[in-house]
CSV table of C-alpha atoms and ligand atoms in Angstrom, one decimal:
chain,number,residue,atom,x,y,z
A,237,MET,CA,92.6,96.4,113.5
A,238,ALA,CA,93.2,95.8,117.2
A,239,ARG,CA,90.6,97.7,119.3
A,240,SER,CA,90.9,98.6,122.9
A,241,SER,CA,88.8,96.5,125.3
A,242,ASP,CA,86.1,98.3,127.2
A,243,ASP,CA,87.8,97.7,130.5
A,244,ARG,CA,91.0,99.4,129.4
A,245,LEU,CA,90.2,103.1,129.8
A,246,ILE,CA,93.5,104.4,128.5
A,247,THR,CA,94.1,108.1,127.9
A,248,VAL,CA,96.5,109.3,125.2
A,249,GLN,CA,98.9,110.4,128.0
A,250,GLN,CA,98.9,106.9,129.5
A,251,HIS,CA,99.4,105.4,126.1
A,252,ILE,CA,102.3,107.7,125.3
A,253,ILE,CA,104.0,106.8,128.5
A,254,GLU,CA,103.5,103.1,127.8
A,255,GLN,CA,105.0,103.8,124.3
A,256,GLN,CA,107.9,105.5,126.0
A,257,ARG,CA,108.7,102.3,127.9
A,258,ALA,CA,109.1,100.6,124.5
A,259,HIS,CA,111.8,103.1,123.7
A,260,PRO,CA,114.4,102.7,126.5
A,261,THR,CA,116.3,105.7,125.4
A,262,ALA,CA,113.2,107.9,125.3
A,263,THR,CA,112.5,110.2,128.3
A,264,GLY,CA,109.2,111.3,129.7
A,265,GLU,CA,109.8,114.7,128.1
A,266,PHE,CA,108.5,113.4,124.8
A,267,SER,CA,105.2,112.5,126.5
A,268,TRP,CA,105.2,116.0,127.9
A,269,LEU,CA,105.5,117.4,124.4
A,270,LEU,CA,102.7,115.3,123.0
A,271,SER,CA,100.4,116.3,125.8
A,272,GLY,CA,100.9,119.9,124.6
A,273,ILE,CA,99.4,118.8,121.3
A,274,THR,CA,96.4,117.1,123.0
A,275,LEU,CA,95.8,120.3,125.0
A,276,ALA,CA,95.8,122.4,121.8
A,277,ALA,CA,93.5,119.9,120.1
A,278,CYS,CA,91.0,120.2,123.0
A,279,ILE,CA,91.0,124.0,122.8
A,280,ILE,CA,90.8,124.1,118.9
A,281,GLN,CA,88.0,121.5,118.8
A,282,ALA,CA,86.0,123.6,121.3
A,283,LYS,CA,86.3,126.6,119.0
A,284,VAL,CA,85.6,124.7,115.8
A,285,ARG,CA,82.4,123.1,117.2
A,286,ARG,CA,81.0,126.5,118.2
A,287,ALA,CA,82.5,128.6,115.4
A,288,ALA,CA,79.3,130.0,114.1
A,289,LEU,CA,78.3,131.1,117.6
A,290,LEU,CA,81.6,132.8,118.3
A,291,ASP,CA,81.7,135.0,115.2
A,292,ILE,CA,85.0,133.3,114.2
A,293,LEU,CA,83.8,132.0,110.8
A,294,GLY,CA,85.1,133.5,107.6
A,295,GLY,CA,88.2,135.3,106.7
A,296,ALA,CA,90.6,137.0,109.1
A,297,GLY,CA,91.3,139.8,106.7
A,298,SER,CA,94.9,138.6,106.3
A,299,ALA,CA,96.8,136.3,104.0
A,300,ASN,CA,99.4,133.6,104.8
A,301,VAL,CA,102.8,133.1,103.2
A,302,HIS,CA,101.0,131.3,100.3
A,303,GLY,CA,98.8,134.2,99.6
A,304,GLU,CA,95.8,132.3,100.9
A,305,ILE,CA,93.1,134.2,102.8
A,306,GLN,CA,93.5,133.1,106.4
A,307,GLN,CA,90.3,132.0,108.1
A,308,LYS,CA,89.8,133.4,111.6
A,309,LEU,CA,90.0,129.9,112.9
A,310,ASP,CA,93.4,129.4,111.1
A,311,VAL,CA,94.8,132.3,113.1
A,312,LEU,CA,93.2,131.1,116.4
A,313,ALA,CA,94.4,127.5,115.8
A,314,ASN,CA,97.9,128.7,115.1
A,315,GLU,CA,98.0,130.8,118.2
A,316,THR,CA,96.7,127.9,120.3
A,317,MET,CA,99.4,125.5,119.0
A,318,GLU,CA,102.1,128.2,119.7
A,319,ARG,CA,100.8,128.7,123.3
A,320,CYS,CA,100.4,125.0,124.1
A,321,LEU,CA,103.8,124.0,122.6
A,322,GLY,CA,105.9,127.1,123.1
A,323,PHE,CA,106.2,126.8,126.9
A,324,ARG,CA,106.8,123.1,127.2
A,325,GLY,CA,110.5,123.8,127.7
A,326,ASN,CA,111.6,121.0,125.3
A,327,VAL,CA,110.5,122.5,122.0
A,328,GLY,CA,113.3,124.4,120.3
A,329,ILE,CA,111.7,125.3,117.0
A,330,LEU,CA,108.1,125.7,115.9
A,331,ALA,CA,107.1,125.8,112.2
A,332,SER,CA,103.6,126.3,110.9
A,333,GLU,CA,101.8,126.7,107.6
A,334,GLU,CA,100.6,130.0,109.0
A,335,LEU,CA,104.0,131.4,109.8
A,336,ASP,CA,106.4,132.7,107.0
A,337,GLU,CA,109.5,131.4,108.8
A,338,ALA,CA,110.2,128.8,111.5
A,339,LYS,CA,110.2,130.2,115.0
A,340,ILE,CA,113.0,129.7,117.6
A,341,VAL,CA,111.4,129.0,121.0
A,342,SER,CA,113.4,130.6,123.8
A,343,SER,CA,112.9,128.9,127.1
A,344,PRO,CA,114.4,129.4,130.5
A,345,THR,CA,115.8,125.9,130.4
A,346,GLY,CA,117.9,126.6,127.4
A,347,THR,CA,117.1,125.4,123.9
A,348,GLY,CA,114.6,122.5,123.5
A,349,LYS,CA,115.6,119.5,121.5
A,350,TYR,CA,112.4,119.0,119.5
A,351,VAL,CA,111.2,120.6,116.3
A,352,VAL,CA,107.4,120.7,115.8
A,353,ILE,CA,106.1,121.4,112.3
A,354,TYR,CA,102.3,121.7,111.9
A,355,ASP,CA,99.3,122.7,109.9
A,356,PRO,CA,97.1,124.1,112.7
A,357,LEU,CA,93.9,123.8,110.8
A,358,ASP,CA,94.0,122.0,107.5
A,359,GLY,CA,91.0,122.3,105.2
A,360,SER,CA,89.9,125.5,107.0
A,361,SER,CA,88.1,126.8,103.9
A,362,ASN,CA,85.6,124.0,104.6
A,363,ILE,CA,84.7,125.2,108.1
A,364,ASP,CA,82.0,127.6,107.0
A,365,VAL,CA,80.1,124.7,105.5
A,366,ASN,CA,80.6,122.4,108.4
A,367,VAL,CA,82.9,119.9,106.7
A,368,SER,CA,85.5,118.0,108.8
A,369,VAL,CA,88.9,119.8,109.2
A,370,GLY,CA,92.0,118.8,111.0
A,371,THR,CA,95.3,119.6,112.7
A,372,ILE,CA,98.4,117.8,111.3
A,373,PHE,CA,101.8,117.6,113.1
A,374,SER,CA,105.3,116.3,112.5
A,375,ILE,CA,108.0,116.0,115.2
A,376,PHE,CA,111.8,115.8,114.7
A,377,GLU,CA,114.7,116.0,117.1
A,378,ARG,CA,117.1,118.8,116.3
A,379,ILE,CA,120.3,117.8,114.5
A,380,THR,CA,122.3,120.6,116.2
A,381,SER,CA,122.6,120.9,119.9
A,382,GLY,CA,123.0,123.9,122.2
A,383,PRO,CA,122.0,127.4,121.1
A,384,ILE,CA,120.0,127.3,117.8
A,385,THR,CA,122.1,128.8,115.1
A,386,ASP,CA,121.1,126.8,112.0
A,387,VAL,CA,117.3,126.6,111.9
A,388,LYS,CA,117.2,125.3,108.3
A,389,ARG,CA,119.5,122.4,109.3
A,390,ASP,CA,117.3,121.4,112.2
A,391,VAL,CA,114.0,121.9,110.3
A,392,LEU,CA,114.6,120.7,106.7
A,393,GLN,CA,115.0,117.0,107.5
A,394,PRO,CA,113.6,114.1,105.4
A,395,GLY,CA,110.4,112.4,106.5
A,396,THR,CA,112.4,109.3,107.5
A,397,LYS,CA,113.8,111.3,110.4
A,398,GLN,CA,110.4,112.1,112.0
A,399,ILE,CA,110.2,110.7,115.6
A,400,ALA,CA,106.4,111.2,115.7
A,401,ALA,CA,103.6,112.4,113.6
A,402,GLY,CA,99.8,112.6,113.7
A,403,TYR,CA,96.6,114.4,113.1
A,404,VAL,CA,93.4,115.4,114.9
A,405,VAL,CA,90.3,115.2,112.8
A,406,TYR,CA,87.4,117.4,113.9
A,407,GLY,CA,84.6,115.3,112.5
A,408,SER,CA,81.5,113.7,113.8
A,409,SER,CA,83.8,112.9,116.7
A,410,THR,CA,87.2,114.4,117.5
A,411,VAL,CA,89.8,111.7,116.9
A,412,MET,CA,93.6,112.0,117.4
A,413,CYS,CA,95.7,109.6,115.4
A,414,TYR,CA,99.5,109.3,116.1
A,415,THR,CA,102.6,107.2,115.6
A,416,THR,CA,106.0,107.3,117.3
A,417,GLY,CA,107.2,104.6,114.8
A,418,ASN,CA,105.7,101.8,116.9
A,419,GLY,CA,102.3,101.4,115.1
A,420,VAL,CA,99.4,103.8,114.6
A,421,HIS,CA,96.9,104.5,117.4
A,422,MET,CA,93.7,106.4,117.6
A,423,PHE,CA,92.0,108.2,120.5
A,424,THR,CA,88.5,109.6,120.6
A,425,LEU,CA,87.8,112.7,122.6
A,426,GLU,CA,85.4,112.1,125.5
A,427,PRO,CA,84.1,115.7,125.7
A,428,SER,CA,82.5,115.2,129.2
A,429,ILE,CA,86.0,114.8,130.7
A,430,GLY,CA,88.1,116.5,128.1
A,431,SER,CA,90.3,113.4,127.6
A,432,PHE,CA,91.3,111.5,124.5
A,433,MET,CA,90.6,107.8,125.2
A,434,LEU,CA,92.2,104.9,123.2
A,435,SER,CA,89.7,103.8,120.6
A,436,ALA,CA,91.9,101.8,118.1
A,437,GLU,CA,95.4,100.4,118.7
A,438,ASN,CA,97.9,99.2,116.0
A,439,VAL,CA,95.6,100.3,113.1
A,440,CYS,CA,96.4,98.4,109.9
A,441,MET,CA,95.4,99.9,106.5
A,442,PRO,CA,93.7,97.2,104.3
A,443,GLU,CA,96.1,95.8,101.7
A,444,ARG,CA,93.7,97.0,99.0
A,445,GLY,CA,90.6,99.1,99.0
A,446,LYS,CA,87.6,100.0,96.8
A,447,THR,CA,87.8,103.7,96.9
A,448,TYR,CA,89.9,106.3,95.2
A,449,SER,CA,89.9,109.9,96.3
A,450,VAL,CA,91.0,112.7,93.9
A,451,ASN,CA,89.7,116.1,92.7
A,452,GLU,CA,88.8,114.9,89.1
A,453,ALA,CA,88.1,118.5,88.1
A,454,ASN,CA,91.9,118.8,87.6
A,455,ALA,CA,92.2,115.5,85.7
A,456,ASP,CA,93.2,117.1,82.3
A,457,ALA,CA,96.4,118.3,83.9
A,458,PHE,CA,97.2,115.0,85.7
A,459,PRO,CA,100.2,113.0,84.3
A,460,SER,CA,98.8,110.6,81.6
A,461,GLY,CA,99.6,107.5,83.8
A,462,ILE,CA,97.2,108.8,86.5
A,463,GLN,CA,94.6,109.6,83.9
A,464,LYS,CA,94.9,106.1,82.6
A,465,TRP,CA,94.7,104.5,86.1
A,466,LEU,CA,91.5,106.5,86.8
A,467,LYS,CA,90.0,105.4,83.5
A,468,TRP,CA,90.9,101.7,84.4
A,469,ALA,CA,89.5,102.2,88.0
A,470,LYS,CA,86.1,103.0,86.4
A,471,THR,CA,85.9,99.7,84.5
A,472,LYS,CA,84.0,96.6,85.5
A,473,GLU,CA,87.3,94.7,85.5
A,474,ALA,CA,88.7,97.0,88.2
A,475,GLY,CA,85.9,96.2,90.6
A,476,PRO,CA,84.8,99.0,90.0
A,477,TYR,CA,86.0,101.5,92.5
A,478,THR,CA,83.9,104.1,94.2
A,479,ALA,CA,85.0,107.8,94.3
A,480,ARG,CA,85.0,109.7,97.6
A,481,TYR,CA,86.5,113.2,97.9
A,482,ILE,CA,85.9,115.5,100.8
A,483,GLY,CA,88.4,118.2,100.0
A,484,SER,CA,89.9,118.1,103.5
A,485,LEU,CA,93.2,116.1,103.5
A,486,VAL,CA,92.8,114.8,107.1
A,487,ALA,CA,89.3,113.6,106.5
A,488,ASP,CA,90.1,112.0,103.1
A,489,PHE,CA,93.2,110.3,104.6
A,490,HIS,CA,91.4,109.2,107.8
A,491,ARG,CA,88.9,107.3,105.6
A,492,THR,CA,91.7,105.8,103.5
A,493,LEU,CA,93.7,104.7,106.6
A,494,LEU,CA,90.6,102.8,107.9
A,495,ARG,CA,89.0,101.6,104.7
A,496,GLY,CA,92.0,101.3,102.3
A,497,GLY,CA,92.1,102.6,98.7
A,498,VAL,CA,94.1,105.5,97.5
A,499,PHE,CA,94.2,109.3,97.9
A,500,LEU,CA,95.8,111.3,95.1
A,501,TYR,CA,96.8,115.0,94.8
A,502,PRO,CA,98.9,115.0,91.6
A,503,ARG,CA,100.4,118.1,90.0
A,504,THR,CA,97.8,120.3,88.4
A,505,ALA,CA,97.8,123.2,86.0
A,506,LYS,CA,97.4,125.6,89.0
A,507,ASP,CA,100.0,123.7,91.1
A,508,PRO,CA,102.5,122.2,88.7
A,509,THR,CA,104.6,120.8,91.7
A,510,GLY,CA,101.4,119.6,93.6
A,511,LYS,CA,99.3,121.6,96.0
A,512,LEU,CA,100.0,119.8,99.3
A,513,ARG,CA,103.0,120.8,101.5
A,514,LEU,CA,105.7,118.3,102.1
A,515,MET,CA,106.8,119.2,105.7
A,516,TYR,CA,103.4,119.5,107.4
A,517,GLU,CA,101.0,117.6,105.2
A,518,ALA,CA,102.6,114.8,103.1
A,519,ASN,CA,105.4,113.8,105.5
A,520,PRO,CA,103.2,113.2,108.6
A,521,ILE,CA,100.5,111.5,106.5
A,522,ALA,CA,103.2,109.3,104.8
A,523,PHE,CA,104.7,108.3,108.2
A,524,LEU,CA,101.3,107.2,109.4
A,525,ALA,CA,100.5,105.4,106.2
A,526,GLU,CA,103.7,103.4,106.2
A,527,GLN,CA,103.4,102.6,109.9
A,528,ALA,CA,99.9,101.2,109.2
A,529,GLY,CA,101.2,99.0,106.3
A,530,GLY,CA,100.4,101.4,103.5
A,531,THR,CA,102.7,103.6,101.4
A,532,ALA,CA,103.1,107.1,100.1
A,533,SER,CA,104.9,108.5,97.0
A,534,ASP,CA,105.2,111.7,95.0
A,535,GLY,CA,104.9,109.6,91.8
A,536,THR,CA,108.6,109.1,91.4
A,537,GLN,CA,110.0,108.6,95.0
A,538,SER,CA,108.9,107.8,98.5
A,539,ILE,CA,107.6,110.9,100.2
A,540,LEU,CA,109.6,110.1,103.4
A,541,GLU,CA,112.8,109.9,101.4
A,542,LYS,CA,112.5,113.4,99.9
A,543,GLN,CA,115.1,115.9,101.1
A,544,PRO,CA,113.2,119.2,101.6
A,545,GLU,CA,114.7,122.4,100.2
A,546,SER,CA,112.3,124.8,101.9
A,547,LEU,CA,109.8,124.8,104.7
A,548,HIS,CA,106.7,125.4,102.6
A,549,GLU,CA,107.6,123.4,99.5
A,550,ARG,CA,104.8,121.5,97.8
A,551,THR,CA,104.7,117.9,96.5
A,552,PRO,CA,102.4,115.6,94.6
A,553,LEU,CA,101.0,113.0,96.9
A,554,ILE,CA,99.8,109.4,96.2
A,555,VAL,CA,99.0,107.7,99.5
A,556,GLY,CA,97.1,104.6,100.6
A,557,SER,CA,97.0,100.8,100.3
A,558,LYS,CA,100.1,99.3,98.9
A,559,ARG,CA,98.2,97.6,96.1
A,560,GLU,CA,96.6,100.7,94.8
A,561,VAL,CA,99.6,103.0,95.2
A,562,GLU,CA,101.9,100.5,93.5
A,563,GLN,CA,99.4,100.1,90.6
A,564,VAL,CA,99.2,103.9,90.1
A,565,LEU,CA,103.1,104.1,90.2
A,566,ASP,CA,103.2,101.3,87.6
A,567,TYR,CA,100.8,103.2,85.3
A,568,LEU,CA,103.0,106.3,85.8
A,569,LYS,CA,106.1,104.4,84.8
A,570,ARG,CA,104.4,103.2,81.6
A,571,GLY,CA,103.2,106.7,80.9
B,865,P6P,P1,91.2,121.1,96.3
B,865,P6P,C1,92.6,122.1,102.0
B,865,P6P,O1,92.6,123.4,101.4
B,865,P6P,C2,93.7,121.3,101.3
B,865,P6P,O2,94.9,121.9,101.6
B,865,P6P,C3,93.7,119.9,101.8
B,865,P6P,O3,93.2,119.7,103.0
B,865,P6P,C4,92.9,119.2,100.7
B,865,P6P,O4,93.2,117.8,100.5
B,865,P6P,C5,93.1,120.0,99.5
B,865,P6P,O5,93.6,121.3,99.9
B,865,P6P,C6,91.9,120.2,98.6
B,865,P6P,O6,92.3,120.9,97.5
B,865,P6P,O7,92.1,121.8,95.2
B,865,P6P,O8,90.7,119.8,95.8
B,865,P6P,O9,90.1,122.0,96.8
C-alpha cells in the first residue's frame, strides 16, 4: 500500500483536485461536492466525540422508514449531511437511510447533476458503548437532465454507475476513505486544523487474509454453503482463520480493506433478503473493495451489477479479498 511521504502534506481537497486532472472531462464542481462531505464529516465527528457531554446519546424518540429507533445522533448526522450538501448548487437529489423518500434539492442555479445517497451514521446503535461508527456515501450523475421529473430513474442506478463512493470511520482516529474509480485513498483528520490529510494512497486489499467477520449468532439461518465454509475456516488445514466482528459495517470493512479476509452478512431468519442496504451500504463498500483489488457479491451476483428496485432494498453481502470471497462463492455453488 503506497503511503504518502511526510513532506507531501496533501489535504483531501488538494487530492480531489489532482484526481480531477486525471479525468479531463471532470470539472471542479465534483471537488466542490466532495468538499461538502468532508465538511459534514468534520461536524459529525465533533458531535460523535463529545456525544455523552452533549446529551445526544440514546434514542431520538422517532423511528426511521425501517421501523428502527433513530438515535439522536442519526438525526443530527442526517441534518448535517443535508445542510452541507443541499446548498452546493450541483446536487440535484439527496437520498438517505433516514429519509423515507429521495429528496429533490432545489437550487437557484437550476437542478444539480449529482445524486448523493448516504447512510449518515451507520452502526449508530453502537454509539452509546463507544464503538466506532461511520458515514457511508455513494455518488451518481443523474441520467435525466433539466428539471427533475423522474427521481426513481436518476436514483435507482446499478453500482457500476457510481462516479464516487466512500466512508468516514469515526474510530480511534477519524479516517475518510474514498474512490472516484481511480484507486482508493485514505485521509486522516488532523483535528488541530480541521483538515483531512492524505495518509494512504492507492490502498490495495491483500489477495487473501486470515480473518473472517460475521455475526455467527445467525449461523443456523445461513445458506448451507456459508455454514460449510465457516466450518472449514475453523480447521487447521484452513490456517486457521481468526474471527473479528465489531457489528459496525464501516469498522468491519475498514479492517478487511487493510488486512484482507472476508466480511459476510448473509440472509438470516430475521432478514431473509439480508440486513444491509444495497444503495447506501453494499454499493459504496463494493466499489471501494473492487477498486482496491477485492470483490463483493450477494452470493449469486456481483453487488455492483445489481439493478435496484427500491431505494431501501436490502441485500446479502460477501465482501473482501478475492481468494476468500471466491472460495465462499464456490462453497455456495456446491450447496
Ligand atoms: P447485527 C449496524 O446496525 C449495521 O447496519 C451495520 O453497520 C452492521 O454491519 C450490522 O448492522 C450489524 O448487524 O445484526 O450483526 O447487529
